[in-house]
Short mmCIF file of N, CA and C in Angstrom, two decimals:
data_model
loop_
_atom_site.label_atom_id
_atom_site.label_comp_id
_atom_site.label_asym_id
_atom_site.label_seq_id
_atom_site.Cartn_x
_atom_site.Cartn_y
_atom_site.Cartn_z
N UNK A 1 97.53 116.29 70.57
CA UNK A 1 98.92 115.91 70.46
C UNK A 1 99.54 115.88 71.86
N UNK A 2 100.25 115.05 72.31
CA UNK A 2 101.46 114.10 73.58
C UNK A 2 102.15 115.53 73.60
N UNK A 3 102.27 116.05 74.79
CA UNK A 3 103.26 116.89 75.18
C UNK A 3 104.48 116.06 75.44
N UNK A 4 105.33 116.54 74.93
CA UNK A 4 106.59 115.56 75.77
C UNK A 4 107.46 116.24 76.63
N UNK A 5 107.89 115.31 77.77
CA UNK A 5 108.04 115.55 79.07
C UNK A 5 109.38 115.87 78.91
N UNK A 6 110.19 116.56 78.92
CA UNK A 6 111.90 116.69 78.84
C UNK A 6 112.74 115.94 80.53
N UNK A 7 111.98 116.18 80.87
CA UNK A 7 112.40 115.71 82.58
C UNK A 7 112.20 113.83 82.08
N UNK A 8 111.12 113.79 81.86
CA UNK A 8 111.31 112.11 81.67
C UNK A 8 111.87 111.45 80.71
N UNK A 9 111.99 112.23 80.10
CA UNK A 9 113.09 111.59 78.60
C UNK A 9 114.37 111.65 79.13
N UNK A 10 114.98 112.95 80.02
CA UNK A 10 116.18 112.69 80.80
C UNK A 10 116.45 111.54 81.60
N UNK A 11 115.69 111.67 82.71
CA UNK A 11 115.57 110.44 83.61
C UNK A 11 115.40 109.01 82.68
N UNK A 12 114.86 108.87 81.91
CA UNK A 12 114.92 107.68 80.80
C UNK A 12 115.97 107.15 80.46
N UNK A 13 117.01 108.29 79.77
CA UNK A 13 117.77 107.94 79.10
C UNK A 13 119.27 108.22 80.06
N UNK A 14 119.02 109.04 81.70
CA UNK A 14 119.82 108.50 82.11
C UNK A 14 120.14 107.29 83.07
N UNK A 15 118.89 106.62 82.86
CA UNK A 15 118.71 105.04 83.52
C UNK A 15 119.40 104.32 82.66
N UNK A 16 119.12 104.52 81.11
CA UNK A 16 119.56 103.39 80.23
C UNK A 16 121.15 103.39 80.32
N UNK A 17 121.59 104.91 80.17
CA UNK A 17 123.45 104.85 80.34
C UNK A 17 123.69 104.41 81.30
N UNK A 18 123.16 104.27 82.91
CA UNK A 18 123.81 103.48 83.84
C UNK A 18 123.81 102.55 84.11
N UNK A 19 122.67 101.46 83.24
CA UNK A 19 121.68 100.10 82.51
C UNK A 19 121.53 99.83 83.99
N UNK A 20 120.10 100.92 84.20
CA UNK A 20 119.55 100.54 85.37
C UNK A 20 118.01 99.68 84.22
N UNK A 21 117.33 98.56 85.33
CA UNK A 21 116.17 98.37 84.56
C UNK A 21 115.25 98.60 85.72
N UNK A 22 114.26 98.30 85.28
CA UNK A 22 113.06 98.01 86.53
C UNK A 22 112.66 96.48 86.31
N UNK A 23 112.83 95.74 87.85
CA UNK A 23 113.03 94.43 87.82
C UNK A 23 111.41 94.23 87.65
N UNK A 24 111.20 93.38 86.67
CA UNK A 24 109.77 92.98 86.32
C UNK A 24 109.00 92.31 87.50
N UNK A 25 107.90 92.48 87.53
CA UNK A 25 106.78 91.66 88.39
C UNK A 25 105.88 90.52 88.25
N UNK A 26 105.70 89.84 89.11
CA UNK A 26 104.85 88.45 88.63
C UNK A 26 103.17 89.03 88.38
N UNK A 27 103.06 89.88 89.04
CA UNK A 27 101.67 90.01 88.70
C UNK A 27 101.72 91.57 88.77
N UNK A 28 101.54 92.96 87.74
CA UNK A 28 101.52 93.96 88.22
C UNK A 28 100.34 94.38 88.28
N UNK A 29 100.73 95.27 89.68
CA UNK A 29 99.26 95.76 90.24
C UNK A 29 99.88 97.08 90.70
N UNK A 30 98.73 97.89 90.44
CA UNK A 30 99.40 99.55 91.13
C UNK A 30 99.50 99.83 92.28
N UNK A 31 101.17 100.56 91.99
CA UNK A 31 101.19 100.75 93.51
C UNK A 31 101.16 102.18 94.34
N UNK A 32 100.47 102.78 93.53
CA UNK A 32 99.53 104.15 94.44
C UNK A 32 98.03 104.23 93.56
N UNK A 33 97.05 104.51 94.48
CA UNK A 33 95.72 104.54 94.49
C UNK A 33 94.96 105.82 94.85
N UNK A 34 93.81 106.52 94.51
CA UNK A 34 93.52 107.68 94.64
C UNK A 34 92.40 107.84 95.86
N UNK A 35 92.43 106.60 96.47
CA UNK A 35 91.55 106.31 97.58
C UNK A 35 89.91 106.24 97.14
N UNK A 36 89.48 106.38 95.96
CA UNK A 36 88.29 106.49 96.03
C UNK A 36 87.35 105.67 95.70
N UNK A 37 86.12 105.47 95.12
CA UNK A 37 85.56 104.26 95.03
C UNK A 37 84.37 104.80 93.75
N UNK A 38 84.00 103.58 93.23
CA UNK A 38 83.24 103.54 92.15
C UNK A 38 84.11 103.92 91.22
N UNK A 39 83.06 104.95 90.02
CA UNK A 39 83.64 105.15 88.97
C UNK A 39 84.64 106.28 89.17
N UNK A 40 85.21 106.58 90.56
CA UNK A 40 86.18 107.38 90.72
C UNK A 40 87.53 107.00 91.37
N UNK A 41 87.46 105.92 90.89
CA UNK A 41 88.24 105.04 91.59
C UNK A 41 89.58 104.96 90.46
N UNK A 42 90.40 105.36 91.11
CA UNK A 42 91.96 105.23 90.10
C UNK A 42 93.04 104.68 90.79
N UNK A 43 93.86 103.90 89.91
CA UNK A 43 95.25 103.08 90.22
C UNK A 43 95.95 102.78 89.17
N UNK A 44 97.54 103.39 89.34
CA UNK A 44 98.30 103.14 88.54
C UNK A 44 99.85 103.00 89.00
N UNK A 45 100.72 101.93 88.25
CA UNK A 45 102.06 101.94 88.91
C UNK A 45 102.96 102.99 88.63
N UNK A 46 102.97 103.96 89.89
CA UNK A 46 103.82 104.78 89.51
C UNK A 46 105.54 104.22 90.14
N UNK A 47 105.43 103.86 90.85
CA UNK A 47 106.35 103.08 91.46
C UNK A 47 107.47 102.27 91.32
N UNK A 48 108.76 101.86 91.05
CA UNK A 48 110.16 101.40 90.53
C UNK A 48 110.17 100.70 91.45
N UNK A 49 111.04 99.77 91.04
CA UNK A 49 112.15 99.03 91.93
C UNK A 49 113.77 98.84 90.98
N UNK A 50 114.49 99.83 90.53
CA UNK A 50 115.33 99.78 89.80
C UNK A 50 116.53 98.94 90.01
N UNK A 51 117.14 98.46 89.30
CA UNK A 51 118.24 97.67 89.58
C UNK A 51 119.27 97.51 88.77
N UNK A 52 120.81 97.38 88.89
CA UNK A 52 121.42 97.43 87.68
C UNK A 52 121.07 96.51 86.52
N UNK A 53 121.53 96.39 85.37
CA UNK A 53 120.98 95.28 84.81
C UNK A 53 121.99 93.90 84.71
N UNK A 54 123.43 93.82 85.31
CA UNK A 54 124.54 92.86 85.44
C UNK A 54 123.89 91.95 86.39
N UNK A 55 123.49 92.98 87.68
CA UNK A 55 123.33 92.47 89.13
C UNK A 55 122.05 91.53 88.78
N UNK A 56 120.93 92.16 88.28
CA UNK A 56 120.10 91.06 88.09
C UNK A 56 119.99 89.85 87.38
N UNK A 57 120.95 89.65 86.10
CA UNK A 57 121.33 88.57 85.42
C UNK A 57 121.80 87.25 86.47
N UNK A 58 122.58 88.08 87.73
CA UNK A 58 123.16 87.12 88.64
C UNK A 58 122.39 86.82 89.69
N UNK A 59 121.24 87.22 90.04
CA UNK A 59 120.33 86.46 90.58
C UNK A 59 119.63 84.80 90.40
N UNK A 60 119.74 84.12 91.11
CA UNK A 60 118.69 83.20 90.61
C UNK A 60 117.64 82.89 90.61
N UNK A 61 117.11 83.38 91.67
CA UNK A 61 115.54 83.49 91.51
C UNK A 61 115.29 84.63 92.19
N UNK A 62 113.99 85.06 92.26
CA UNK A 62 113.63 86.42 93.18
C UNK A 62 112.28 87.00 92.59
N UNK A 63 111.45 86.98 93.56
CA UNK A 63 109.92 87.28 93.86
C UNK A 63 109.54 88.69 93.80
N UNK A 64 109.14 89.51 93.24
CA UNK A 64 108.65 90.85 93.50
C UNK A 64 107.32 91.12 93.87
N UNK A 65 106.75 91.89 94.75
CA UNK A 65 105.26 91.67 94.27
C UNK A 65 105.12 93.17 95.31
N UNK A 66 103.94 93.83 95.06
CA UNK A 66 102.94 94.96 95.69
C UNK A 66 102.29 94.32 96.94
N UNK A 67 102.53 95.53 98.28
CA UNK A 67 102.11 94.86 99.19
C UNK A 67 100.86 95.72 99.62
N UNK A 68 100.24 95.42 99.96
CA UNK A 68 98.85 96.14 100.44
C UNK A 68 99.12 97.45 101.34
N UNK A 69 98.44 98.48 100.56
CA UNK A 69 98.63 100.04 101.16
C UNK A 69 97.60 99.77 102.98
N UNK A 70 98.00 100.77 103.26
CA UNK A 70 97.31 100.58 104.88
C UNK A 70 98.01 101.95 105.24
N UNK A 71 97.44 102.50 106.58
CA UNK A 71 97.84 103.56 107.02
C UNK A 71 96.83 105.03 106.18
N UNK A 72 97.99 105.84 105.84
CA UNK A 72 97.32 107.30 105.40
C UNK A 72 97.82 107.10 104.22
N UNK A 73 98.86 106.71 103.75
CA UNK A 73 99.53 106.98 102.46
C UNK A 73 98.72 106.43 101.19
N UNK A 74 98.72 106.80 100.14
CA UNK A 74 97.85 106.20 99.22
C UNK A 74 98.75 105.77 98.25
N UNK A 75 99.97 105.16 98.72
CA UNK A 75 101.04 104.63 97.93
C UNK A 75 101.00 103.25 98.59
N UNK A 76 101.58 102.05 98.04
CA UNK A 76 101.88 100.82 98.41
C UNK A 76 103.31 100.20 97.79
N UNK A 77 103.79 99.70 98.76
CA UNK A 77 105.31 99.48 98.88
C UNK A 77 105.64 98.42 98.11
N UNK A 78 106.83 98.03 97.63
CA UNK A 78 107.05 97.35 96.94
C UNK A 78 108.09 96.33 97.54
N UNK A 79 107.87 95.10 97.65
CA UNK A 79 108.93 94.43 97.64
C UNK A 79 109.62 93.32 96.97
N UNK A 80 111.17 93.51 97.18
CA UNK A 80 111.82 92.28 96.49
C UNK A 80 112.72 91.28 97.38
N UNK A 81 112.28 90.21 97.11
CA UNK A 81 112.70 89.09 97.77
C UNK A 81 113.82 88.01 97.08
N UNK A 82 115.26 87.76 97.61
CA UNK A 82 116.28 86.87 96.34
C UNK A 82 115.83 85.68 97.13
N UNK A 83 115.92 85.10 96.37
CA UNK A 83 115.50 83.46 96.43
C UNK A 83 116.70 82.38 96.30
N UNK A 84 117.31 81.19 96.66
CA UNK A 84 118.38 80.56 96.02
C UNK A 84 119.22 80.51 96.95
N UNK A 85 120.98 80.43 96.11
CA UNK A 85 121.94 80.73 96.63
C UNK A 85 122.56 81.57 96.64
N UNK A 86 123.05 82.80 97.56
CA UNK A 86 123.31 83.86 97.38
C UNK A 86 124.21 83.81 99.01
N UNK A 87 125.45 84.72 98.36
CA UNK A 87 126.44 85.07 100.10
C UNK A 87 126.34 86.91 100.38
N UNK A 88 125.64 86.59 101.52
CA UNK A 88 125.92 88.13 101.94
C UNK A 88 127.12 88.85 101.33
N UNK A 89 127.32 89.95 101.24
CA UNK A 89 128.64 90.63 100.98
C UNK A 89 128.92 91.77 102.32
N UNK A 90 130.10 91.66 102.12
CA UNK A 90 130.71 92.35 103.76
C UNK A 90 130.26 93.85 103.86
N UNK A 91 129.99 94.27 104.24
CA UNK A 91 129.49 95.71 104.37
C UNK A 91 130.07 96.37 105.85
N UNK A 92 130.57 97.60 105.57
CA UNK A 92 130.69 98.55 106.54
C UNK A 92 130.31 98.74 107.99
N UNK A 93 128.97 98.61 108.06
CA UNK A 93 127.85 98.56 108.72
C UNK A 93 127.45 97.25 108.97
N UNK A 94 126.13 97.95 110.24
CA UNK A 94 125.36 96.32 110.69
C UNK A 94 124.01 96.86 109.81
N UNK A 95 123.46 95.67 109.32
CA UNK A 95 121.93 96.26 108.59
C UNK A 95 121.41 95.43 109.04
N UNK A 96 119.89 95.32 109.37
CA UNK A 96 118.58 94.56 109.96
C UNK A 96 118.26 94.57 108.97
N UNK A 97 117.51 93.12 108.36
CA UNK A 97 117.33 92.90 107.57
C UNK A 97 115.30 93.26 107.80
N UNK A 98 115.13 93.39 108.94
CA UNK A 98 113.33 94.06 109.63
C UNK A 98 113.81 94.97 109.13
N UNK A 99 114.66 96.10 108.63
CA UNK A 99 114.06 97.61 108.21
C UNK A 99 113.77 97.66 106.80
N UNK A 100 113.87 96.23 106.15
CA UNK A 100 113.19 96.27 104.90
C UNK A 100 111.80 96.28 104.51
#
């Protein structure tokens, strides 16, 4: 018998009250790996990219995809790309769009 997780049923259900989703992927592939090989070889998406669910209705297009782990980490990053017509919005700050 499924132990059930009380921590993830929280976090669950307090994504749904703030109607966060996780923006779907064109192809999912995991994005942390256990480094190993053969039959000891494991990968699974533990990984989000959450988003409200208004904000994404107003997108018009936009690419997600897993980018190849490298380095030490045995996690792999995720990115999202908007596609279309879209206007910056004024922000506070200067942001580089390289620290994405």
């Amino acid at each position: 018998m499924a132990q059930v997780d009380s921590i993830s049923g929280f976090m669950t259900n307090l994504l749904e009250q703030f109607n966060f989703v996780d923006v779907p992927m064109n192809k999912p592939l995991p994005t942390w790996r256990n480094r190993k090989v053969g039959e000891a070889a494991l990968g699974r998406r533990l990984d989000r990219f959450l988003m409200k669910g208004p904000l994404l209705q107003h997108l018009h297009h936009y690419k997600k995809w897993v980018g190849s782990g490298g380095g030490i980490s045995n996690h792999s990053p995720i990115y999202l790309e908007v596609l279309g017509p879209h206007s910056k919005p004024k922000a506070p700050f200067k942001f580089n769009h390289v620290w994405l």
